[in-house]
CSV table of C-alpha atoms in Angstrom, one decimal:
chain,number,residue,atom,x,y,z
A,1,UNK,CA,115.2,290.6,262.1
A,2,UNK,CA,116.9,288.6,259.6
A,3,UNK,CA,118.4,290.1,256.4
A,4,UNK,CA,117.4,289.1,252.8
A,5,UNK,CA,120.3,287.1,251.0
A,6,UNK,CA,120.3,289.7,248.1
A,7,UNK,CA,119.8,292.4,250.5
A,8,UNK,CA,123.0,294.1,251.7
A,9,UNK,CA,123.1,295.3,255.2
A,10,UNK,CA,124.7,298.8,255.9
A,11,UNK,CA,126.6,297.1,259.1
A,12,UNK,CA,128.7,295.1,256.5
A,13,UNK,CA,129.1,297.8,253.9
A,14,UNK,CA,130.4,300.2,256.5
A,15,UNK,CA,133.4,297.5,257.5
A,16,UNK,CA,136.7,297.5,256.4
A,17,UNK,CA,137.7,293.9,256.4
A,18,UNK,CA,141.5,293.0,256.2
A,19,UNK,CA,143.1,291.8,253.3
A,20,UNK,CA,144.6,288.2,254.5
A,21,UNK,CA,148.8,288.3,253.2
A,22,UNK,CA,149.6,285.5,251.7
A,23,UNK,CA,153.0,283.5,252.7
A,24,UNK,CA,154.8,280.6,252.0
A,25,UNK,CA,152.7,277.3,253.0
A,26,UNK,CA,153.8,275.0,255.5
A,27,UNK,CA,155.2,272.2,253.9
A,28,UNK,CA,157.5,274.1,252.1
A,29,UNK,CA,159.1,275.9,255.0
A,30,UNK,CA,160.0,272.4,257.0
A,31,UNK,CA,161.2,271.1,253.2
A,32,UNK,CA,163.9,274.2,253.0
A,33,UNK,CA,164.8,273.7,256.5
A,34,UNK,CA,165.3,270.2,256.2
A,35,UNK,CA,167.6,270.7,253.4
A,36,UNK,CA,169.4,273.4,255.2
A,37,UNK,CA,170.4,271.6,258.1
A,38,UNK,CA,171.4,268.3,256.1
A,39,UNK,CA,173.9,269.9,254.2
A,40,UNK,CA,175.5,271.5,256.8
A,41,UNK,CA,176.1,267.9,258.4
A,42,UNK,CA,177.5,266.6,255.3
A,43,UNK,CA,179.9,269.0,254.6
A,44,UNK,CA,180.8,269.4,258.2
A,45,UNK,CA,182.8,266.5,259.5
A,46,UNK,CA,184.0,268.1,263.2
A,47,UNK,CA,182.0,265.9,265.3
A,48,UNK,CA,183.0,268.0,268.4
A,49,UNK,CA,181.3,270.4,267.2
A,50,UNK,CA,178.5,269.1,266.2
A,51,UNK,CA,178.3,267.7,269.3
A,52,UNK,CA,178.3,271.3,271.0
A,53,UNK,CA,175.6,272.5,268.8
A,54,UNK,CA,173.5,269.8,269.4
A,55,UNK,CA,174.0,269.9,273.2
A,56,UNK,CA,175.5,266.1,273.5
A,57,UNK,CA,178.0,264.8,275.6
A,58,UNK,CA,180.2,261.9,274.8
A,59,UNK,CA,179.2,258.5,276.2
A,60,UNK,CA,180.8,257.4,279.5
A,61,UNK,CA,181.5,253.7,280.4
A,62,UNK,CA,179.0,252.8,283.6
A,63,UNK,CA,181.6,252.2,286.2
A,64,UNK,CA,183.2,255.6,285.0
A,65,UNK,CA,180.0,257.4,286.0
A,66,UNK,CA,179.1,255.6,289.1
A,67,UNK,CA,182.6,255.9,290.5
A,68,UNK,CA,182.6,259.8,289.2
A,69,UNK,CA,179.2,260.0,291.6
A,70,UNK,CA,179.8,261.7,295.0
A,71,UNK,CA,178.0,259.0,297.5
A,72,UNK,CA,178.2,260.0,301.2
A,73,UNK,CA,175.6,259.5,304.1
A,74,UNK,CA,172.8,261.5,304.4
A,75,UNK,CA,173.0,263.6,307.7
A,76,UNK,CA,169.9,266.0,309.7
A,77,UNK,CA,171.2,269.5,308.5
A,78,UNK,CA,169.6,272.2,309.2
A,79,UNK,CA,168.3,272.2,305.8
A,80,UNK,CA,168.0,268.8,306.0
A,81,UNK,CA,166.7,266.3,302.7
A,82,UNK,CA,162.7,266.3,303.1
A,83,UNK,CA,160.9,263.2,304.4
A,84,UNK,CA,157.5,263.9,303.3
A,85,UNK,CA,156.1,261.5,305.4
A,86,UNK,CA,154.7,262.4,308.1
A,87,UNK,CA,154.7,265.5,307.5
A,88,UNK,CA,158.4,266.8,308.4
A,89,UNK,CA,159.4,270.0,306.6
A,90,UNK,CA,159.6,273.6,306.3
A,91,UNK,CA,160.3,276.6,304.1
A,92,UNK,CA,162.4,279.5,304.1
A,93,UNK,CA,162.7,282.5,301.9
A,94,UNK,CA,165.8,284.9,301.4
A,95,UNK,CA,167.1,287.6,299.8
A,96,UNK,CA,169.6,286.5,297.6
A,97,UNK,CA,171.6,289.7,296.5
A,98,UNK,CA,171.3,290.5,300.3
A,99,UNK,CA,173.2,287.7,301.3
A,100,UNK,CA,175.6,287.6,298.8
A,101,UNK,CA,177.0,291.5,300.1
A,102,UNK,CA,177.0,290.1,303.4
A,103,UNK,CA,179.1,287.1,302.5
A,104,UNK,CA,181.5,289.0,300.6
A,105,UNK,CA,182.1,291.7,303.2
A,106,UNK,CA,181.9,289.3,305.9
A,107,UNK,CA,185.4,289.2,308.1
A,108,UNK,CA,186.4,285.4,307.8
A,109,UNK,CA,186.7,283.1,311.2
A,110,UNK,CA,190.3,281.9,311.9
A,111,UNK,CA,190.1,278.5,311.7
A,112,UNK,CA,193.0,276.6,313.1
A,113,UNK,CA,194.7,273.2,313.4
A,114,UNK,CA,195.8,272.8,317.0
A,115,UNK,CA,198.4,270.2,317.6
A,116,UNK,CA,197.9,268.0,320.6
A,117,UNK,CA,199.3,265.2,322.0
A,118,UNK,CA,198.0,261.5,320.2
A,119,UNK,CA,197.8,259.5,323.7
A,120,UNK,CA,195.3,262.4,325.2
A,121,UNK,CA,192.0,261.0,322.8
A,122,UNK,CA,192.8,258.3,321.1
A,123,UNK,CA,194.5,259.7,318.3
A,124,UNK,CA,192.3,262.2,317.3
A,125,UNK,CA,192.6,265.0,315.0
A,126,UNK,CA,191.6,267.7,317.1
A,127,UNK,CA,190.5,271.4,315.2
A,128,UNK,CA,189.5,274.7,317.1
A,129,UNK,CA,187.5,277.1,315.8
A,130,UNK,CA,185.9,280.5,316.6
A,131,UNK,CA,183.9,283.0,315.0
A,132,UNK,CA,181.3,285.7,315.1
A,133,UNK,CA,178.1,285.0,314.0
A,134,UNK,CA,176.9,286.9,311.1
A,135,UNK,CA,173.9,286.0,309.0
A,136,UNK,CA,173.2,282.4,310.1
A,137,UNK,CA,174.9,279.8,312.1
A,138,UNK,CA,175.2,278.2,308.7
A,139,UNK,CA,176.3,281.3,306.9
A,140,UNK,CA,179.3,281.8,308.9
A,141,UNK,CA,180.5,278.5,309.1
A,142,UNK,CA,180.3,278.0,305.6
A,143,UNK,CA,181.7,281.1,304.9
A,144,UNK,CA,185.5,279.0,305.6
A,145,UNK,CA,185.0,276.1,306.0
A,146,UNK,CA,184.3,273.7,302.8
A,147,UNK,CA,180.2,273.4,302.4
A,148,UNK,CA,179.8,269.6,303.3
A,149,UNK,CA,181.7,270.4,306.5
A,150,UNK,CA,180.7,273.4,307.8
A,151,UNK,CA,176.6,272.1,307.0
A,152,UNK,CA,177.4,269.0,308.5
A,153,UNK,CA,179.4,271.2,311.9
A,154,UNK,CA,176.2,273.4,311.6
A,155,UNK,CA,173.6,270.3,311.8
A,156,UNK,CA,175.4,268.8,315.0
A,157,UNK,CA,176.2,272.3,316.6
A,158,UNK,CA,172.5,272.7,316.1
A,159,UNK,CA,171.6,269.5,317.6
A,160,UNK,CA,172.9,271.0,321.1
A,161,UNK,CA,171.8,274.4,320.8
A,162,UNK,CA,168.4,273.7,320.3
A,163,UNK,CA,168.0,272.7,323.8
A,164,UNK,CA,168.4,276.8,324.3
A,165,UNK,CA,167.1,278.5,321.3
A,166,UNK,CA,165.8,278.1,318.1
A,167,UNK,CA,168.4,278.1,316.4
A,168,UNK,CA,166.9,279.6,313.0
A,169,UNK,CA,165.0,282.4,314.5
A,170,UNK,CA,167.4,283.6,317.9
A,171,UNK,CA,170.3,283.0,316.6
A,172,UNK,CA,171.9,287.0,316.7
A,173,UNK,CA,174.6,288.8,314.7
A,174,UNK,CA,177.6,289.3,317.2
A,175,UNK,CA,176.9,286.2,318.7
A,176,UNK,CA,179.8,284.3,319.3
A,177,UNK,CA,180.9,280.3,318.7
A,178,UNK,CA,183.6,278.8,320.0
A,179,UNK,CA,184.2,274.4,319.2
A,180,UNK,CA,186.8,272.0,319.4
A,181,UNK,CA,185.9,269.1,317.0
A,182,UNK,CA,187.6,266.1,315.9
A,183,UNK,CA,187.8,263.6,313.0
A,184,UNK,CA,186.6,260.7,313.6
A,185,UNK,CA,185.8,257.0,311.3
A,186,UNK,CA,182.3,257.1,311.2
A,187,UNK,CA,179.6,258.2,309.0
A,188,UNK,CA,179.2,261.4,310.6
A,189,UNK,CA,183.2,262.7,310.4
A,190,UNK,CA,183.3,264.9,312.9
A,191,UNK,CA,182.4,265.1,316.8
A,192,UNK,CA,181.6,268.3,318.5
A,193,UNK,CA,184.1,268.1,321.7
A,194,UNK,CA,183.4,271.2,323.8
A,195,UNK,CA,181.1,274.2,322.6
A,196,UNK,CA,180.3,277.8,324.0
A,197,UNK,CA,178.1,279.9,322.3
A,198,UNK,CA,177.8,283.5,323.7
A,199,UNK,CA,173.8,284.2,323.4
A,200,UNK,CA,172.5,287.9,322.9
A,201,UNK,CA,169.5,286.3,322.8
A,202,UNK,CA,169.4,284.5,325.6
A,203,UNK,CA,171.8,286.7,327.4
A,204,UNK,CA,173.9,283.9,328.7
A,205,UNK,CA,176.7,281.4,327.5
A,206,UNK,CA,176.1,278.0,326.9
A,207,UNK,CA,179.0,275.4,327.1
A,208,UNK,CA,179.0,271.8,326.3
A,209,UNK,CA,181.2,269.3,327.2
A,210,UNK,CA,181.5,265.9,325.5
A,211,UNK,CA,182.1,262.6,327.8
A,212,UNK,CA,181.1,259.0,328.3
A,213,UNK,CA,181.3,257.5,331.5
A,214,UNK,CA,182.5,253.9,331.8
A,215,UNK,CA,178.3,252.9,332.4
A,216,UNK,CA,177.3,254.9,329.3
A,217,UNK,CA,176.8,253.3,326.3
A,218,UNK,CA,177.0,256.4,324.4
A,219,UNK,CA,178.7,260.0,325.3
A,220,UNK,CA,176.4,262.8,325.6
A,221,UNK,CA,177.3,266.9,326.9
A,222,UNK,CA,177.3,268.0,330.2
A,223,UNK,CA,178.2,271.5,331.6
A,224,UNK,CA,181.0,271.8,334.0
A,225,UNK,CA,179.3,270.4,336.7
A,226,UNK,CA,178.3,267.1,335.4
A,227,UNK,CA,175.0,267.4,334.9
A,228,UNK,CA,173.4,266.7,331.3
A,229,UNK,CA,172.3,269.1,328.7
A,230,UNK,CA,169.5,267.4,327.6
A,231,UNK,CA,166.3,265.7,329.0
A,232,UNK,CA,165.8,262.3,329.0
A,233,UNK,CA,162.1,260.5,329.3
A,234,UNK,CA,162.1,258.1,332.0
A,235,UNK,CA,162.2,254.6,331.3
A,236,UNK,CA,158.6,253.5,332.3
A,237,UNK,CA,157.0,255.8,329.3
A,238,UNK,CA,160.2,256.0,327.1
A,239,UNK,CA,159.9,254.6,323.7
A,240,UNK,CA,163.2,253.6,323.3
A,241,UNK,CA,166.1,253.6,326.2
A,242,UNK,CA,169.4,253.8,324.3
A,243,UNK,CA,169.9,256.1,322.2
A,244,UNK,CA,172.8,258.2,320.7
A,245,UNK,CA,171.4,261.3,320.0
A,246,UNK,CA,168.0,263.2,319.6
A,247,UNK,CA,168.6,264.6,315.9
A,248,UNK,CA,164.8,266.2,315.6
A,249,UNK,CA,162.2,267.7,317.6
A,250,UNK,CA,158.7,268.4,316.7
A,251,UNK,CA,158.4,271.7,314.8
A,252,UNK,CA,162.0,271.7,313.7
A,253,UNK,CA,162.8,272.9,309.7
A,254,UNK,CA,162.3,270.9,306.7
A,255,UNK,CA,163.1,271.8,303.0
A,256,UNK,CA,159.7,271.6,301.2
A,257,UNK,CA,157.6,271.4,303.9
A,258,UNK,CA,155.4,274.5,306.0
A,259,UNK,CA,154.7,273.4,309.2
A,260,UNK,CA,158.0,271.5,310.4
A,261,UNK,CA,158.8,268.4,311.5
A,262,UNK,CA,156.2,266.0,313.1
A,263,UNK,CA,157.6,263.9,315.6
A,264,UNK,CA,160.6,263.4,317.4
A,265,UNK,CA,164.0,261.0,316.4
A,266,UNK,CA,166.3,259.0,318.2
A,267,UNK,CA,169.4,257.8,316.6
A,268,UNK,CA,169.7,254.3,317.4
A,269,UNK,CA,171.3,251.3,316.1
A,270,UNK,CA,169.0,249.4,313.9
A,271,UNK,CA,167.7,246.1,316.5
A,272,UNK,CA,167.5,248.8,319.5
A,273,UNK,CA,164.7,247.6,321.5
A,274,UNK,CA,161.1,249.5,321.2
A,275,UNK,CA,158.5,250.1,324.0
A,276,UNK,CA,155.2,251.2,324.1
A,277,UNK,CA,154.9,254.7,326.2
A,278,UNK,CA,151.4,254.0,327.4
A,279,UNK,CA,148.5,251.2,327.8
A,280,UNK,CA,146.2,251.2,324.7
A,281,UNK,CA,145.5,249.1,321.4
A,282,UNK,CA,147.2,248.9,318.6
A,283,UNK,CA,144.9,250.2,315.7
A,284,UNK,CA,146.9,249.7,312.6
A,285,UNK,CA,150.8,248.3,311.5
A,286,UNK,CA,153.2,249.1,308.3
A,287,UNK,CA,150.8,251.3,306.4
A,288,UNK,CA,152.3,253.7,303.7
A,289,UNK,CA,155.5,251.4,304.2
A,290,UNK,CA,157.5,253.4,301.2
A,291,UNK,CA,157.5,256.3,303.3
A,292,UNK,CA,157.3,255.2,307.4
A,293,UNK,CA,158.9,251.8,306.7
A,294,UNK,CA,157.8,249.0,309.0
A,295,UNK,CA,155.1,250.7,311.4
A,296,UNK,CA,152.9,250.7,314.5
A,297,UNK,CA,150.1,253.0,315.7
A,298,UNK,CA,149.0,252.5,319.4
A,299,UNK,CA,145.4,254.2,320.7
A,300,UNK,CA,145.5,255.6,324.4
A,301,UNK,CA,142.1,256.6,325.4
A,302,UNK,CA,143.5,257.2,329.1
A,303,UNK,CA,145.7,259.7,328.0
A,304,UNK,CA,143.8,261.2,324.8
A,305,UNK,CA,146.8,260.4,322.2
A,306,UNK,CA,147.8,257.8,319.8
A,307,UNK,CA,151.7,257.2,319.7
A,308,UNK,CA,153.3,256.5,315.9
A,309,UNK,CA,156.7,254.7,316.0
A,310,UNK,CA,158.0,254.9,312.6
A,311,UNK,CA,161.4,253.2,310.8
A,312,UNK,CA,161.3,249.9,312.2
A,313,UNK,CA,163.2,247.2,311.7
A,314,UNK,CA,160.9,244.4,313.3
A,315,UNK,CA,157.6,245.0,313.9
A,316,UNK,CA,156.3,242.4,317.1
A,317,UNK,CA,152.8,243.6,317.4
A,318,UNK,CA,149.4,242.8,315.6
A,319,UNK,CA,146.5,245.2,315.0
A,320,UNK,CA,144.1,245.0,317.6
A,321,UNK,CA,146.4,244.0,320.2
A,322,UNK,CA,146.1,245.3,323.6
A,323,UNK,CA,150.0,246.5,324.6
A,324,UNK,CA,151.1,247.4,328.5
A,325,UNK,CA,153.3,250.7,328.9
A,326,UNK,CA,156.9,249.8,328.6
A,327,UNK,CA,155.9,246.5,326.7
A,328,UNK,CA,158.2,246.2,323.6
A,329,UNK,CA,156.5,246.3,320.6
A,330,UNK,CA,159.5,245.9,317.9
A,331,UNK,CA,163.1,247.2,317.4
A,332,UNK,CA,164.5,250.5,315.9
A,333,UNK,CA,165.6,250.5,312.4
A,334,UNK,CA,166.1,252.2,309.2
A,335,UNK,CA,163.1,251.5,306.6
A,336,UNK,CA,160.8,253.2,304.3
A,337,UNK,CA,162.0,257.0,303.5
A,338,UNK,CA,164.9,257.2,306.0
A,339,UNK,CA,168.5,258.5,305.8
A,340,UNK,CA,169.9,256.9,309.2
A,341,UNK,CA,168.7,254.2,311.6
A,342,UNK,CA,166.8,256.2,314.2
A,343,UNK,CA,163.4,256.3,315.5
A,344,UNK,CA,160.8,258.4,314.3
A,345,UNK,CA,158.2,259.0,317.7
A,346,UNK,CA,155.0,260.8,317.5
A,347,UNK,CA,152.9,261.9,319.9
A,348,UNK,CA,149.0,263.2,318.7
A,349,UNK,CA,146.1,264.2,320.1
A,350,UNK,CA,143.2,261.8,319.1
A,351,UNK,CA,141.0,263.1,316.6
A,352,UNK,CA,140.7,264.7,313.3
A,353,UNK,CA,143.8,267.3,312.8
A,354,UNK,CA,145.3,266.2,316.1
A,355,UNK,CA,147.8,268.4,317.2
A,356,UNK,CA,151.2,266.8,317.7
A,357,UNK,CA,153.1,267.0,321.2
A,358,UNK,CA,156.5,268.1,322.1
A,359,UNK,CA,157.5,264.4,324.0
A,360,UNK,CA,159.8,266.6,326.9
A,361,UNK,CA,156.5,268.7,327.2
A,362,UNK,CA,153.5,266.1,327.3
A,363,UNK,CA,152.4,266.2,331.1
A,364,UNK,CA,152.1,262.0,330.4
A,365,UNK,CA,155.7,262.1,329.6
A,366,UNK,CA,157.9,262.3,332.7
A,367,UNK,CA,161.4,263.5,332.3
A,368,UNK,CA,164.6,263.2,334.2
A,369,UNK,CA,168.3,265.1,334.0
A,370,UNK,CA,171.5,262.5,334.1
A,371,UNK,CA,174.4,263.3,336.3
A,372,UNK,CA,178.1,261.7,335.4
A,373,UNK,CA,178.6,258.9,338.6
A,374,UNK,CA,180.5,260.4,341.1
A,375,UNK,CA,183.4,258.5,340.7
A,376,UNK,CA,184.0,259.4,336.8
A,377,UNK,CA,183.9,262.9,338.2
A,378,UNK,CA,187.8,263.3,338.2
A,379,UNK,CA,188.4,262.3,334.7
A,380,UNK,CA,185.4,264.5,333.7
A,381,UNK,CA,186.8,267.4,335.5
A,382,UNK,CA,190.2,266.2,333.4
A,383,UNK,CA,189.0,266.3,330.2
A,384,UNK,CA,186.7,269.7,330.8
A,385,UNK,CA,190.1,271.1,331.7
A,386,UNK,CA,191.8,269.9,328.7
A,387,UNK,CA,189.2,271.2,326.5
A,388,UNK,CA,189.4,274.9,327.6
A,389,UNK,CA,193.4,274.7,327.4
A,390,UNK,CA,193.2,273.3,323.9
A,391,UNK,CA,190.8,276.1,323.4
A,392,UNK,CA,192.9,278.4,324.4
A,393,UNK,CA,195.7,277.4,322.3
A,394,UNK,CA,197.7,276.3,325.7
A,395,UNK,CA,199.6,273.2,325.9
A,396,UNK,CA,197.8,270.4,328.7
A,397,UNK,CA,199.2,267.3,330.4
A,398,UNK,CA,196.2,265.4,330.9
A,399,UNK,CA,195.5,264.0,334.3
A,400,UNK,CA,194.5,259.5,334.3
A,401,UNK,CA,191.7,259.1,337.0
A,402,UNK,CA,192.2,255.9,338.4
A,403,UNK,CA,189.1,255.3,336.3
A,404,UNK,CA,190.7,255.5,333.4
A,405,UNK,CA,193.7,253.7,334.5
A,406,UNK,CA,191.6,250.2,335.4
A,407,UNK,CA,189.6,250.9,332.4
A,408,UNK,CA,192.7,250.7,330.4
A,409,UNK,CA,194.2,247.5,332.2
């Protein structure tokens, strides 16, 4: 019902309504505040501190700050920079106040310079270093060493241990590192030489030795016996055939990302030749091309995939081309969101969601083991030697293999 206009309803008497304070309006609290801080500025004539209270810095010539920039090569840490395309990351969550107790009452790895002689390898400066394994691979290294060294030690120490383990789940407290590493001029700084790593995970030690035979274009690690770490897919289905390095595996860690990395890379000179692993059509070239660079996506009904090969540098297919397996399709590179030249390779089932295959898995993948030739075996067995004495701190006299010898005259 609604109430007369000169009737008073009992609802309204009965309310207390609050008397609204009156303050000063707007305008006139920005006026005295502007005045305020003007006269403070005229009557204060230390710019350097008016420079700290307003937060600014002085202005820099633009060489000055460019050369005062810290430029270096980006490298696949552990925690490596995110490629967001396709797909490659991870995330991972700690507790900080945790760590920071463990750090400080960590017991430091002896790290030591271990002098050698300069005709043994070239020259190189060789560095020996063992520890126990606290919180992370990365922790402990980083707990002496400086933190773009011991990350970048970490990433490549990584690279060979994941072979084994994964390296940021299994990895143990009490488990034990061992390296000899070396300088070297490149963009990557330092070479792993020889590493054992004493598993309590895996119950077992692992050792690497690094070599290159006279028919190798690039060194890899074997164990003692001359037989490779690491798989290799056989040539007929391999999407690329040289290659220095295998830096990431599907599944492996990325900043930013959940569910890991998406495909599998292949450090490789940019130009390295690029095949296709299977017969089937190409279905589409250089899409996204900010992120995967120049591009190819192959169909293979056959075997129920599609293969992505990502990072080109030349692309020698069209869409809706028919390719043979082990046809080459374009050359290696370093395009779209990339930090290195390699080769990005995917493997997916075909559909919506596919799920992406582990290459060294995939039952259309075949795989092989290299051995060193038989007769680089002695200088092999030379250097292996070497490494353990320089390991040990002992002084070596390198044995020259008559390989060595003709390779040197």
């Amino acid at each position: 019902m609604d109430l007369e206009p000169t009737q008073e309803s009992s609802l309204l008497r009965d309310q207390d309504w609050p008397q609204k304070k009156k303050g000063p309006s707007p305008f006139w609290v920005v006026l005295y505040t502007l005045m305020g801080v003007g006269t403070f500025f005229f009557f204060n004539k230390d710019t350097d501190l008016v420079r700290d209270l307003l937060g600014l810095v002085p202005q820099k010539p633009v060489q000055e700050m460019v050369d005062a920039t810290p430029l270096g090569p980006a490298v696949d840490w552990v925690e490596e920079k995110t490629q967001d395309l396709p797909n490659e990351g991870g995330w991972i969550a700690g507790n900080a106040e945790a760590f920071m107790a463990e750090l400080e009452s960590s017991v430091l790895p002896e790290v030591k310079k271990t002098a050698y002689d300069p005709s043994a390898l070239e020259q190189s400066r060789l560095y020996t270093l063992d520890l126990e394994v606290k919180l992370s691979l990365t922790h402990s290294l980083c707990a002496r060493l400086p933190a773009d060294d011991c990350k970048r030690l970490s990433a490549y120490a990584a690279r060979i241990l994941s072979w084994y383990l994964d390296v940021s789940q299994s990895v143990r407290k009490g488990d034990r590192l061992s390296l000899i590493y070396e300088e070297i001029e490149s963009e990557e700084r330092f070479r792993i030489l020889k590493l054992v790593y004493d598993s309590h995970f895996l119950k077992q030690v692992i050792e690497a030795n690094y070599y290159r035979a006279p028919n190798m274009k690039y060194g890899s690690y074997f164990d003692e016996s001359g037989r490779e770490l690491f798989p290799r897919l056989r040539n007929h289905s391999a999407p690329i055939r040289e290659y220095e390095a295998i830096t990431s595996l599907p599944g492996d860690y990325r900043r930013g990302k959940v569910d890991g990395h998406h495909g599998t890379d292949f450090k490789a000179e940019v130009g390295t030749p690029v095949y296709a692993s299977f017969h089937g059509r190409v279905t589409r070239t250089n899409w996204n091309r900010s992120h995967n660079g120049y591009c190819i996506e192959i169909v293979h009904p056959r075997e129920g995939v599609r293969t992505l090969y990502l990072h080109l540098d030349r692309v020698m297919v069209r869409r809706g081309e028919y390719v043979k397996r082990g046809q080459q399709i374009g050359t290696s590179g370093n395009t779209g969101r990339s930090f290195a030249p390699h080769l990005h390779y995917e493997v997916r089932r075909l559909g919506k969601g596919g799920r992406i295959h582990n290459p060294f898995e995939f039952r259309h993948h075949k795989t092989h083991v290299r051995r060193i030739p038989s007769q680089a075996m002695d200088e092999f067995t030379s250097r292996v030697r070497h490494y353990d004495a320089v390991l040990q701190g002992k002084p070596f006299l390198q044995v020259r293999s008559e390989t060595q010898k003709k390779a040197n005259s």
